[in-house]
mmCIF file of C-alpha atoms in Angstrom:
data_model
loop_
_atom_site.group_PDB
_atom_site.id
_atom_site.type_symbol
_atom_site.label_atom_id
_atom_site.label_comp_id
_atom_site.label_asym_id
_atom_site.label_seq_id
_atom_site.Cartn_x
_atom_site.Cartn_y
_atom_site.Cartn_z
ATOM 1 C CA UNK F 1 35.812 80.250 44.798
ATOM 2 C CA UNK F 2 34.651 77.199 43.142
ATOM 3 C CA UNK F 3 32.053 75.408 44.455
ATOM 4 C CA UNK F 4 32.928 72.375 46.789
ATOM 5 C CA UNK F 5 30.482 70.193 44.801
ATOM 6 C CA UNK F 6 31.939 70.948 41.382
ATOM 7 C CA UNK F 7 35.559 70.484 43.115
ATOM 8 C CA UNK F 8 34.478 67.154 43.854
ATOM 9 C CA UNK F 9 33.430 66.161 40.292
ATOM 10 C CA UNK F 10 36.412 67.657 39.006
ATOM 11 C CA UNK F 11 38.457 64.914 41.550
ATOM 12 C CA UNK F 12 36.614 61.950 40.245
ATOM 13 C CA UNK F 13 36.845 62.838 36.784
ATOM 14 C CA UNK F 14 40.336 63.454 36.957
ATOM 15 C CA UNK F 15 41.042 60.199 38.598
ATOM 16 C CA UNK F 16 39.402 58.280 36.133
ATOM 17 C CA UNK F 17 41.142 60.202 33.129
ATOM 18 C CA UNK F 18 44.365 59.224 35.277
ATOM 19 C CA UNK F 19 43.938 55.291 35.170
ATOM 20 C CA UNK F 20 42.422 55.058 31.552
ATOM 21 C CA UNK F 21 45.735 57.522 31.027
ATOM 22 C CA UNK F 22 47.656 54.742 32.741
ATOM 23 C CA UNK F 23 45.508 52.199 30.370
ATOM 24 C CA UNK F 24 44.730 50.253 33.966
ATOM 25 C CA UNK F 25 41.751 48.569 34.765
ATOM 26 C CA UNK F 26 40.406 48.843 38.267
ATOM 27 C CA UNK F 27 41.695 46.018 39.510
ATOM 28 C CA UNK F 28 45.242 47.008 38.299
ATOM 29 C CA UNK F 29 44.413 50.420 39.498
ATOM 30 C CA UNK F 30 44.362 49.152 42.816
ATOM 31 C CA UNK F 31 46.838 46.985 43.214
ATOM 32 C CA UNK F 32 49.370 49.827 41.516
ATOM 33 C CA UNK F 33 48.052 52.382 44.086
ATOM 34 C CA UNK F 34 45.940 51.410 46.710
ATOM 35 C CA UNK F 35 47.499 48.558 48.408
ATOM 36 C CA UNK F 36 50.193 47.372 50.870
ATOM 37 C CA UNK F 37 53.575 45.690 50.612
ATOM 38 C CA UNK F 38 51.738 42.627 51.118
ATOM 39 C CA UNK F 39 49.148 43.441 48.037
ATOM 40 C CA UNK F 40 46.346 43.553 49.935
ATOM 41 C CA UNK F 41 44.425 46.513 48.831
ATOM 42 C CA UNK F 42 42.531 48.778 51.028
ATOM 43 C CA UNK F 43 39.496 49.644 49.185
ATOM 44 C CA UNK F 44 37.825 46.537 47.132
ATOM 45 C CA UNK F 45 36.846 47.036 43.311
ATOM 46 C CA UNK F 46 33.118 48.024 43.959
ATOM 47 C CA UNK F 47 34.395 51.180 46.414
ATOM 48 C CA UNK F 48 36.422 52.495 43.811
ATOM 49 C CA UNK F 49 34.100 51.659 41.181
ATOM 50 C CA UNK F 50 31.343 53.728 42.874
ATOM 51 C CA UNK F 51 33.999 56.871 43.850
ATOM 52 C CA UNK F 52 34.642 56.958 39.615
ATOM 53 C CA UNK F 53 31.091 57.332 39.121
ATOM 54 C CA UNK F 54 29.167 59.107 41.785
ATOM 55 C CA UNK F 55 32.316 60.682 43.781
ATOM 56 C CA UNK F 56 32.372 60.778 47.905
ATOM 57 C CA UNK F 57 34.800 61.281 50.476
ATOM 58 C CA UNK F 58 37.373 58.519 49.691
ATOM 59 C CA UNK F 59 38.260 60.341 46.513
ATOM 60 C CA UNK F 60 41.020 61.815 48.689
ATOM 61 C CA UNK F 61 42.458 59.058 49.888
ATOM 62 C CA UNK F 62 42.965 58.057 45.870
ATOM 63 C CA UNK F 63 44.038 61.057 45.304
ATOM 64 C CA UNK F 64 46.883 61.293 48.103
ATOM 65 C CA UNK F 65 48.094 57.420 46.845
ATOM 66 C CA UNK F 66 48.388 58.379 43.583
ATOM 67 C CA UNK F 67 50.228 61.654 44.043
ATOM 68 C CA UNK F 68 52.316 60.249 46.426
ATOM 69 C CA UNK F 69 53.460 57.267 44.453
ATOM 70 C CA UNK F 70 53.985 59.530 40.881
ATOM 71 C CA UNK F 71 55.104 62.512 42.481
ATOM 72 C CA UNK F 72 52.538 64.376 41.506
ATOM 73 C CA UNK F 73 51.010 67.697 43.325
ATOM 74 C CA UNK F 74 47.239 66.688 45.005
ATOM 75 C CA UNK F 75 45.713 70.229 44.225
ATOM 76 C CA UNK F 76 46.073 69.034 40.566
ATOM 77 C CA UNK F 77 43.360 66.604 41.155
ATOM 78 C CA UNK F 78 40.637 69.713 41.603
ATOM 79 C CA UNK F 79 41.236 71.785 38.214
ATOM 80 C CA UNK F 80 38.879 71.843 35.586
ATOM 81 C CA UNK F 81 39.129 68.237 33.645
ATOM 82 C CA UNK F 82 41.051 70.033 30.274
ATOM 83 C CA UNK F 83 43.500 71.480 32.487
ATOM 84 C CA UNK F 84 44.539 68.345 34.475
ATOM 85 C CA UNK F 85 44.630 66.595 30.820
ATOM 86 C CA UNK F 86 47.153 69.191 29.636
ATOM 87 C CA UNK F 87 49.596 68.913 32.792
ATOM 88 C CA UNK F 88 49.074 65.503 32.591
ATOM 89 C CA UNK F 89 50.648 65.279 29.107
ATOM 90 C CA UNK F 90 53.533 67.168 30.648
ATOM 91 C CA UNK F 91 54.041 65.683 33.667
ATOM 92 C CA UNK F 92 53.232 61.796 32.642
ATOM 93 C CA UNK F 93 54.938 60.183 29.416
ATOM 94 C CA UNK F 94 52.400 58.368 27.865
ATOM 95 C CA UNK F 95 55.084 55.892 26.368
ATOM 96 C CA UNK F 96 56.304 54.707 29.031
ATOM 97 C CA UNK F 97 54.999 51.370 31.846
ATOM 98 C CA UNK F 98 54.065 52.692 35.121
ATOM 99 C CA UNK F 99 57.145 51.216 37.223
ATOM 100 C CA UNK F 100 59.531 52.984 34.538
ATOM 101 C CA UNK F 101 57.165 56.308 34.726
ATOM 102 C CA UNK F 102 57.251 56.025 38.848
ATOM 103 C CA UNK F 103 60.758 55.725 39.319
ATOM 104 C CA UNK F 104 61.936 58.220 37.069
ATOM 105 C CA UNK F 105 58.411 60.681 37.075
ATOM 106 C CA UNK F 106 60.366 62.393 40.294
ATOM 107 C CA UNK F 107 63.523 62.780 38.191
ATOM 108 C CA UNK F 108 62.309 64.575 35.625
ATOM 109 C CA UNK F 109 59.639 66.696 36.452
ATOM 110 C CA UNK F 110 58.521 69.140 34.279
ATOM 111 C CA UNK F 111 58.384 71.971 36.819
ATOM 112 C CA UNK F 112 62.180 71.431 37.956
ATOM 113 C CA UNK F 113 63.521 71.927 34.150
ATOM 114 C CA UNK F 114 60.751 75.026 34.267
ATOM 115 C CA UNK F 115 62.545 76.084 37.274
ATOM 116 C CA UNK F 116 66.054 75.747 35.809
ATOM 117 C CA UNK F 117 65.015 77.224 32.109
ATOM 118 C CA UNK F 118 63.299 80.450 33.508
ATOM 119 C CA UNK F 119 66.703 80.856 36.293
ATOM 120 C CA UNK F 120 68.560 80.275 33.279
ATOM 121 C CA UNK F 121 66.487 83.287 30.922
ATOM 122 C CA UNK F 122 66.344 85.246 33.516
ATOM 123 C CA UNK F 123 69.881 85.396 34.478
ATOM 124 C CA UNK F 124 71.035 86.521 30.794
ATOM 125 C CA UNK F 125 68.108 89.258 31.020
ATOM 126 C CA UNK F 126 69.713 90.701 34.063
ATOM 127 C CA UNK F 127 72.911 90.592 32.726
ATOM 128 C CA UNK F 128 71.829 92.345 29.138
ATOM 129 C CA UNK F 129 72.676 89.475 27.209
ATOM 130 C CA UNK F 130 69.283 88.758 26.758
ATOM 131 C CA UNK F 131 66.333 91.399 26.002
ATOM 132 C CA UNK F 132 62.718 91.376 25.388
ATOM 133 C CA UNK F 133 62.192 90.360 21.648
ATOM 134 C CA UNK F 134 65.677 88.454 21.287
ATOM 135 C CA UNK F 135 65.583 85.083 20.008
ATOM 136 C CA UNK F 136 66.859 82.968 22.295
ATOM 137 C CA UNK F 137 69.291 79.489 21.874
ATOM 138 C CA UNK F 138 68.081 75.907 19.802
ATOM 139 C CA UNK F 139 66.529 72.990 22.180
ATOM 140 C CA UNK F 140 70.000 71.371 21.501
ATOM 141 C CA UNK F 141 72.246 73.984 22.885
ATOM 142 C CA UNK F 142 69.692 74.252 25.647
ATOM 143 C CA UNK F 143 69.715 70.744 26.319
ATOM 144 C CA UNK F 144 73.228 69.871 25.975
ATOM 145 C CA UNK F 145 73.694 73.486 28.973
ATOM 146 C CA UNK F 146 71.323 71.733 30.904
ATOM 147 C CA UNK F 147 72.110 68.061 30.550
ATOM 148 C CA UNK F 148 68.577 67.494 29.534
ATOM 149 C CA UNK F 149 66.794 65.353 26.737
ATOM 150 C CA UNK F 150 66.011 67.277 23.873
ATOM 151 C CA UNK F 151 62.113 66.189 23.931
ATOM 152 C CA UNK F 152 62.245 67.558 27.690
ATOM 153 C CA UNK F 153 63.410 71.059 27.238
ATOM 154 C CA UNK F 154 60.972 71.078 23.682
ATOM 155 C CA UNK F 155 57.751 70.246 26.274
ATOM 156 C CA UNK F 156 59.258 72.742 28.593
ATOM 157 C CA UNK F 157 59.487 75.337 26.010
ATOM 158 C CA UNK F 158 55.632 74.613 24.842
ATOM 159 C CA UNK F 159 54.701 75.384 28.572
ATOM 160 C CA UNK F 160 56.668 78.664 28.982
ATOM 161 C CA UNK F 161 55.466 79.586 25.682
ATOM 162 C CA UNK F 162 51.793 79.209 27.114
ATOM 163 C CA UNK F 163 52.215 80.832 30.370
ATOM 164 C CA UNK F 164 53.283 84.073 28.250
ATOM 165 C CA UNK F 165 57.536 84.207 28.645
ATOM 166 C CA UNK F 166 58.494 82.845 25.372
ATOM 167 C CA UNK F 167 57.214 83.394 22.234
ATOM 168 C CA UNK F 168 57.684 80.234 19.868
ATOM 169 C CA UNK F 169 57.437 80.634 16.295
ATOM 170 C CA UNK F 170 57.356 77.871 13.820
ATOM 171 C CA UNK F 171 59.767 77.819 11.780
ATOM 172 C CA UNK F 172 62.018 81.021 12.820
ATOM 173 C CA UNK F 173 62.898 79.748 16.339
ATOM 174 C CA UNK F 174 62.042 81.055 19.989
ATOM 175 C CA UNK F 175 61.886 84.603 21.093
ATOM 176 C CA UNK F 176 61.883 86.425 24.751
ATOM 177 C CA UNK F 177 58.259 87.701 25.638
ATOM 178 C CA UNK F 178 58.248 91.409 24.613
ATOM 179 C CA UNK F 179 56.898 91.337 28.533
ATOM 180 C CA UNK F 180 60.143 90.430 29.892
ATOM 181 C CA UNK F 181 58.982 90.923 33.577
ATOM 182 C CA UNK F 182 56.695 87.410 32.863
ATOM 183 C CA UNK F 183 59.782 85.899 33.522
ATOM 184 C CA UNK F 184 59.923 87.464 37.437
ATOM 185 C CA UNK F 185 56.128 86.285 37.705
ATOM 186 C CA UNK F 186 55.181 83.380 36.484
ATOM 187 C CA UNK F 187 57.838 80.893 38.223
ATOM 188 C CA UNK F 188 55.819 81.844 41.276
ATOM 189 C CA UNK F 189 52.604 80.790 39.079
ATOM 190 C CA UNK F 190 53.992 77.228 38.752
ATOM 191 C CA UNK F 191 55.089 76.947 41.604
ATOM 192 C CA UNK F 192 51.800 77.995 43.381
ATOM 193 C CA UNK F 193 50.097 75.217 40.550
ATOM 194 C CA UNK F 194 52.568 72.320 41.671
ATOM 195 C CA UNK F 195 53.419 73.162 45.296
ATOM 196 C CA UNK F 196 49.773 72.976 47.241
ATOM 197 C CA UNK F 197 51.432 71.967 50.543
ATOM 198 C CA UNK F 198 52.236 75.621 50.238
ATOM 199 C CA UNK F 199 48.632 76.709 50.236
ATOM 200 C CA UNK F 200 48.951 78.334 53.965
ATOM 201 C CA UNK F 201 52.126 80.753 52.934
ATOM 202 C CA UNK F 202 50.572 81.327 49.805
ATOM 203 C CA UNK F 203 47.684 82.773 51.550
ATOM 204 C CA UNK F 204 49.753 85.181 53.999
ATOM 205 C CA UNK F 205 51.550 86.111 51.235
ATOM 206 C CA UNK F 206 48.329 87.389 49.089
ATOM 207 C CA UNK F 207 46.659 88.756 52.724
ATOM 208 C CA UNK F 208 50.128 90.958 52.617
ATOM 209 C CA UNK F 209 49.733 92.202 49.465
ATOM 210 C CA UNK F 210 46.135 92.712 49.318
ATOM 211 C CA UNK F 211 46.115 94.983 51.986
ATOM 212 C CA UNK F 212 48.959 96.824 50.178
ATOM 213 C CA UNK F 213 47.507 97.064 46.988
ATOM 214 C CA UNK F 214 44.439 98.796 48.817
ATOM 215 C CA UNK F 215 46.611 101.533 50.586
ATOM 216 C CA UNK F 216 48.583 101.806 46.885
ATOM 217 C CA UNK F 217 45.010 102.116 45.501
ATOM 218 C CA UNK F 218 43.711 104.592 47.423
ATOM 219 C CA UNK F 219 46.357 107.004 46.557
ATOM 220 C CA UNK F 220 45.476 105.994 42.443
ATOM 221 C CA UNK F 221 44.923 108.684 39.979
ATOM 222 C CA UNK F 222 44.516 106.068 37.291
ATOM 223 C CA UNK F 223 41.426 106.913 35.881
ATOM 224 C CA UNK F 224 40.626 103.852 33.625
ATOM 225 C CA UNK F 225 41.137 101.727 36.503
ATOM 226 C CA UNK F 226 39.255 103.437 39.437
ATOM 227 C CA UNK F 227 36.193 103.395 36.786
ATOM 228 C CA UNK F 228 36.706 99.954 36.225
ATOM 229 C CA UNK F 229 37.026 99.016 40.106
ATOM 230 C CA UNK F 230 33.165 101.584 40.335
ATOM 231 C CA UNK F 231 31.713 99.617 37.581
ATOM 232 C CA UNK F 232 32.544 95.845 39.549
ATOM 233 C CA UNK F 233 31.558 97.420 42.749
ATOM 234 C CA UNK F 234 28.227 98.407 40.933
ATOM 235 C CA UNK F 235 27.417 94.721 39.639
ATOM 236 C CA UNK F 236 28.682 93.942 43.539
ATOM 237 C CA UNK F 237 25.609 95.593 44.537
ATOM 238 C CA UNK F 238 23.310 94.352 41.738
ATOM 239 C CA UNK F 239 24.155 90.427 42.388
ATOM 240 C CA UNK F 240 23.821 91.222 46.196
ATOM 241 C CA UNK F 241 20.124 92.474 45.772
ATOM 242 C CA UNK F 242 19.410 90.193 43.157
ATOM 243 C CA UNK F 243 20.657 87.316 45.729
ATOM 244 C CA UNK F 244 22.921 86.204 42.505
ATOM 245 C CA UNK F 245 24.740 83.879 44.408
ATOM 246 C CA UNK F 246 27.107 82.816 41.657
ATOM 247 C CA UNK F 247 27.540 86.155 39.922
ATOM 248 C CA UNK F 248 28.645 87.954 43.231
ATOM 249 C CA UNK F 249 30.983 85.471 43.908
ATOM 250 C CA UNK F 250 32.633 85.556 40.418
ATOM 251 C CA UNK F 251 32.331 90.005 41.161
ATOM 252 C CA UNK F 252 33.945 89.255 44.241
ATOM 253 C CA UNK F 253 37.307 87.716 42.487
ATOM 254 C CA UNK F 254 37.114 90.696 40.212
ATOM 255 C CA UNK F 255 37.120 93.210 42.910
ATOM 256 C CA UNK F 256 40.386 91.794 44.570
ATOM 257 C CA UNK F 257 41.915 91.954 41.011
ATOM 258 C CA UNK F 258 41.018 95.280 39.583
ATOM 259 C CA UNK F 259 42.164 97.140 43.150
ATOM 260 C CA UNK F 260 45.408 95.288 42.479
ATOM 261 C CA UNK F 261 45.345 96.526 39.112
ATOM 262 C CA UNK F 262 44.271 100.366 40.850
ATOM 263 C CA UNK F 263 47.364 100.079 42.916
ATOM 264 C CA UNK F 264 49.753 100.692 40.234
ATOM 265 C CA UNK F 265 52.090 98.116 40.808
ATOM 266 C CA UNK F 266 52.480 95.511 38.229
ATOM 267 C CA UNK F 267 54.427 92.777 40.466
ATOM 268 C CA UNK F 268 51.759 93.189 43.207
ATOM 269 C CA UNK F 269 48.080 92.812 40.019
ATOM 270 C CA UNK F 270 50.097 89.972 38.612
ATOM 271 C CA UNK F 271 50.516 88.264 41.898
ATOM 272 C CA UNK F 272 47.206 88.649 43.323
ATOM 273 C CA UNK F 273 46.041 87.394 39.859
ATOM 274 C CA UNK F 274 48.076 84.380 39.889
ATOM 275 C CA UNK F 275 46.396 83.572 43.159
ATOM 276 C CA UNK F 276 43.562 84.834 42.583
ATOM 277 C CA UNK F 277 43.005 82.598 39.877
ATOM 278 C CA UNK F 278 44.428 79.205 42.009
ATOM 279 C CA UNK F 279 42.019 79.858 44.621
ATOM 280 C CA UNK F 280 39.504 79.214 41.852
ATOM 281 C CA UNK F 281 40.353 76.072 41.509
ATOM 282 C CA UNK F 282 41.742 74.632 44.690
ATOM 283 C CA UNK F 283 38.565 75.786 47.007
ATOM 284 C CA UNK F 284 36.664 73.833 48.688
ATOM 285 C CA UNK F 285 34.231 75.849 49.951
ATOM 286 C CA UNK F 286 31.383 78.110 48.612
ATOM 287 C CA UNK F 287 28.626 80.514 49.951
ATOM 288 C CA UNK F 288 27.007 79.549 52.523
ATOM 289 C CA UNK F 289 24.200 81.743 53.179
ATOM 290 C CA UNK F 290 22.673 85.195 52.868
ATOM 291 C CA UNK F 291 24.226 86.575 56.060
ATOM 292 C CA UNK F 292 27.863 85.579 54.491
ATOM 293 C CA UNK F 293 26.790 87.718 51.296
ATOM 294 C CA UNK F 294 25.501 90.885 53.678
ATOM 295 C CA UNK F 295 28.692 90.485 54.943
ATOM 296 C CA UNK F 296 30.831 90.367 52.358
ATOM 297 C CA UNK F 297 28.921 93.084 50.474
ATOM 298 C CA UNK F 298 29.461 95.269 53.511
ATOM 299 C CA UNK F 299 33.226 95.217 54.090
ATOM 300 C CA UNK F 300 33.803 95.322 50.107
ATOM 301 C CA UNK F 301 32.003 98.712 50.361
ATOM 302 C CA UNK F 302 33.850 99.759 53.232
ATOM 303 C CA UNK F 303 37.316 98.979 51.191
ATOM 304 C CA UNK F 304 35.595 100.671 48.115
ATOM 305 C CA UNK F 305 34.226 104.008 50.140
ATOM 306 C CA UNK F 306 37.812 104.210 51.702
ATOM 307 C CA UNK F 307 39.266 103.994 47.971
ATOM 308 C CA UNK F 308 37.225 106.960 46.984
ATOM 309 C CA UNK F 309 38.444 108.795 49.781
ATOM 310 C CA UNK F 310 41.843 107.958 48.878
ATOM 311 C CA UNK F 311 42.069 107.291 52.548
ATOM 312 C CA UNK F 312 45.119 105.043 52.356
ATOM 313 C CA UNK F 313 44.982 104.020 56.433
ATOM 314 C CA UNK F 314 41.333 103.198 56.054
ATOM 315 C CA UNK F 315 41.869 101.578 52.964
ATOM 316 C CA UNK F 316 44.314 98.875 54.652
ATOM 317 C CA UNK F 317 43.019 98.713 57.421
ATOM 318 C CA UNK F 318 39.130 97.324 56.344
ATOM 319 C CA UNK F 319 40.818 94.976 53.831
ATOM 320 C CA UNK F 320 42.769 93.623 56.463
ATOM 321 C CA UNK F 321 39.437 93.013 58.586
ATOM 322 C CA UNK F 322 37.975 91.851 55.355
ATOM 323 C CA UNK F 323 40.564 88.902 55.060
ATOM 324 C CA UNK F 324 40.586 87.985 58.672
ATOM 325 C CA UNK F 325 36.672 87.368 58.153
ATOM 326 C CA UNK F 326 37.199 85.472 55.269
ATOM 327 C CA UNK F 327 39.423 83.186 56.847
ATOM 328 C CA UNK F 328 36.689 81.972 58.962
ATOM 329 C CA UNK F 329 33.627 81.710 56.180
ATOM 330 C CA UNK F 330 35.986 79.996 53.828
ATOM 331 C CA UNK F 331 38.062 76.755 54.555
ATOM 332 C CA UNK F 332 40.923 78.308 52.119
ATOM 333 C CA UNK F 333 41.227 81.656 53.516
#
């Protein structure tokens, strides 16, 4: 639940990282992106100028141009600075003009070879030709399967390595994740990361299994766990009387996760994580008051209480009220 005015430096800085990226001045910045067949821009040098610096509500209207024209994703635009700089790298050459990168950016996204590379993996570990720990084929062979550049399917390979499927080690090749089920998870990751016209299914999927993962965790005899979900509902309670605005809210994200994690089921807790962890950086919206914390302190204890009574009805059914209120505090949900 980041804060809507730290989201809004994170847009500016990210669009000025973009166009020294580009190595464009302003000017060129705006002719490139923000003007009409007929070159006349619509926003002059001094508007722009002034969005780089001090931010405001045009920064979106950048921000869709942009996208639009280099097929890039607009949530992007609100991660933290060092994470749009890293997909950046992926997604933009740097070698290349900007005509050549937006004409064949679309081509050769990074996500669509992701997409193809984990189909591929996958398909070989469902088959048993492929298993956790194997090493898997050179960039060439994959390359020459997949009718890719070699460079393409090496950046591809760094990001799968980072997200936790591969495991690439210099010098002796590239191994399957000994946690083979990444590889049924963490497409939907990138996908969530890349995809933000989604963000409406995205959030009836994690309303669905939320409330699941609090009937599943009601029922819980995982010790370790339940102790871990008392202990964040006890700092809950401390940041609420404390009025610690920004440590209840990062408790609150915690809470969501670890009754995932008390539910047993390790498709659901890596989900709810995944998203759990976008919503961090896509919101636009924070706290607004005391009343909203009351509130939120309240129905968290109701889902809690109904926990400990491994009342699995009662469970589901006050998470369920829980999101349907937070749909209306938060522009997001």
């Amino acid at each position: 639940m980041t804060d809507v005015k730290l989201n809004a430096e994170n847009k500016r800085h990210n669009v000025r990282f973009l166009r020294r990226y580009l190595n464009l001045t302003q000017k060129e910045f705006i002719a490139q992106f923000l003007s009409d067949e007929n070159g006349k821009p619509s926003m002059s040098i001094a508007t722009f100028s002034n969005l780089e610096a001090k931010g405001g509500t045009r920064i979106n209207e950048v921000i869709l141009a942009v996208s639009e024209s280099l097929g890039m994703d607009v949530m992007l635009f609100a991660m933290e600075p060092e994470q749009f700089m890293e997909r950046l790298n992926l997604i933009l050459p740097s070698n290349q003009d900007v005509d050549s990168m937006q004409q064949g950016c679309k081509k050769s996204n990074i996500d669509q070879l992701l997409n193809r590379l984990t189909m591929y993996f996958s398909e070989q570990l469902f088959d048993k030709s492929l298993k956790k720990g194997d090493k898997v084929e050179s960039d060439r062979v994959l390359a020459q399967k997949l009718g890719v550049g070699r460079s393409a399917v090496r950046e591809a390979l760094k990001v799968l390595d980072i997200l936790g499927m591969i495991d690439i080690r210099p010098g002796q090749g590239t191994f399957i994740s000994n946690d083979e089920a990444n590889f049924f998870v963490v497409p939907l990751s990138w996908s969530l990361f890349l995809n933000g016209g989604q963000t409406d299914s995205i959030l009836e999927v994690r309303n669905v299994l939320e409330k699941k993962a609090a009937e599943l965790a009601a029922k819980s005899t995982q010790e370790e766990a339940l102790q871990k979900l008392e202990k964040i509902s006890h700092q809950i309670q401390e940041a609420y009387l404390n009025l610690n605005y920004q440590a209840f809210l990062n408790c609150d994200i915690e809470f969501h996760i670890c009754l995932a994690e008390c539910s047993g089921n390790q498709i659901i807790y890596s989900m709810i994580q995944i998203i759990s962890n976008l919503m961090r950086h896509i919101s636009g919206t924070g706290m607004a008051d005391q009343n909203q914390l009351k509130e939120i302190y309240e129905e968290h204890r109701l889902v809690y209480g109904a926990v400990l009574a491994h009342d699995e009805e009662a469970a589901g059914r006050y998470m369920e009220e829980h999101l349907r209120k937070s749909m209306l505090r938060y522009n997001y949900r």
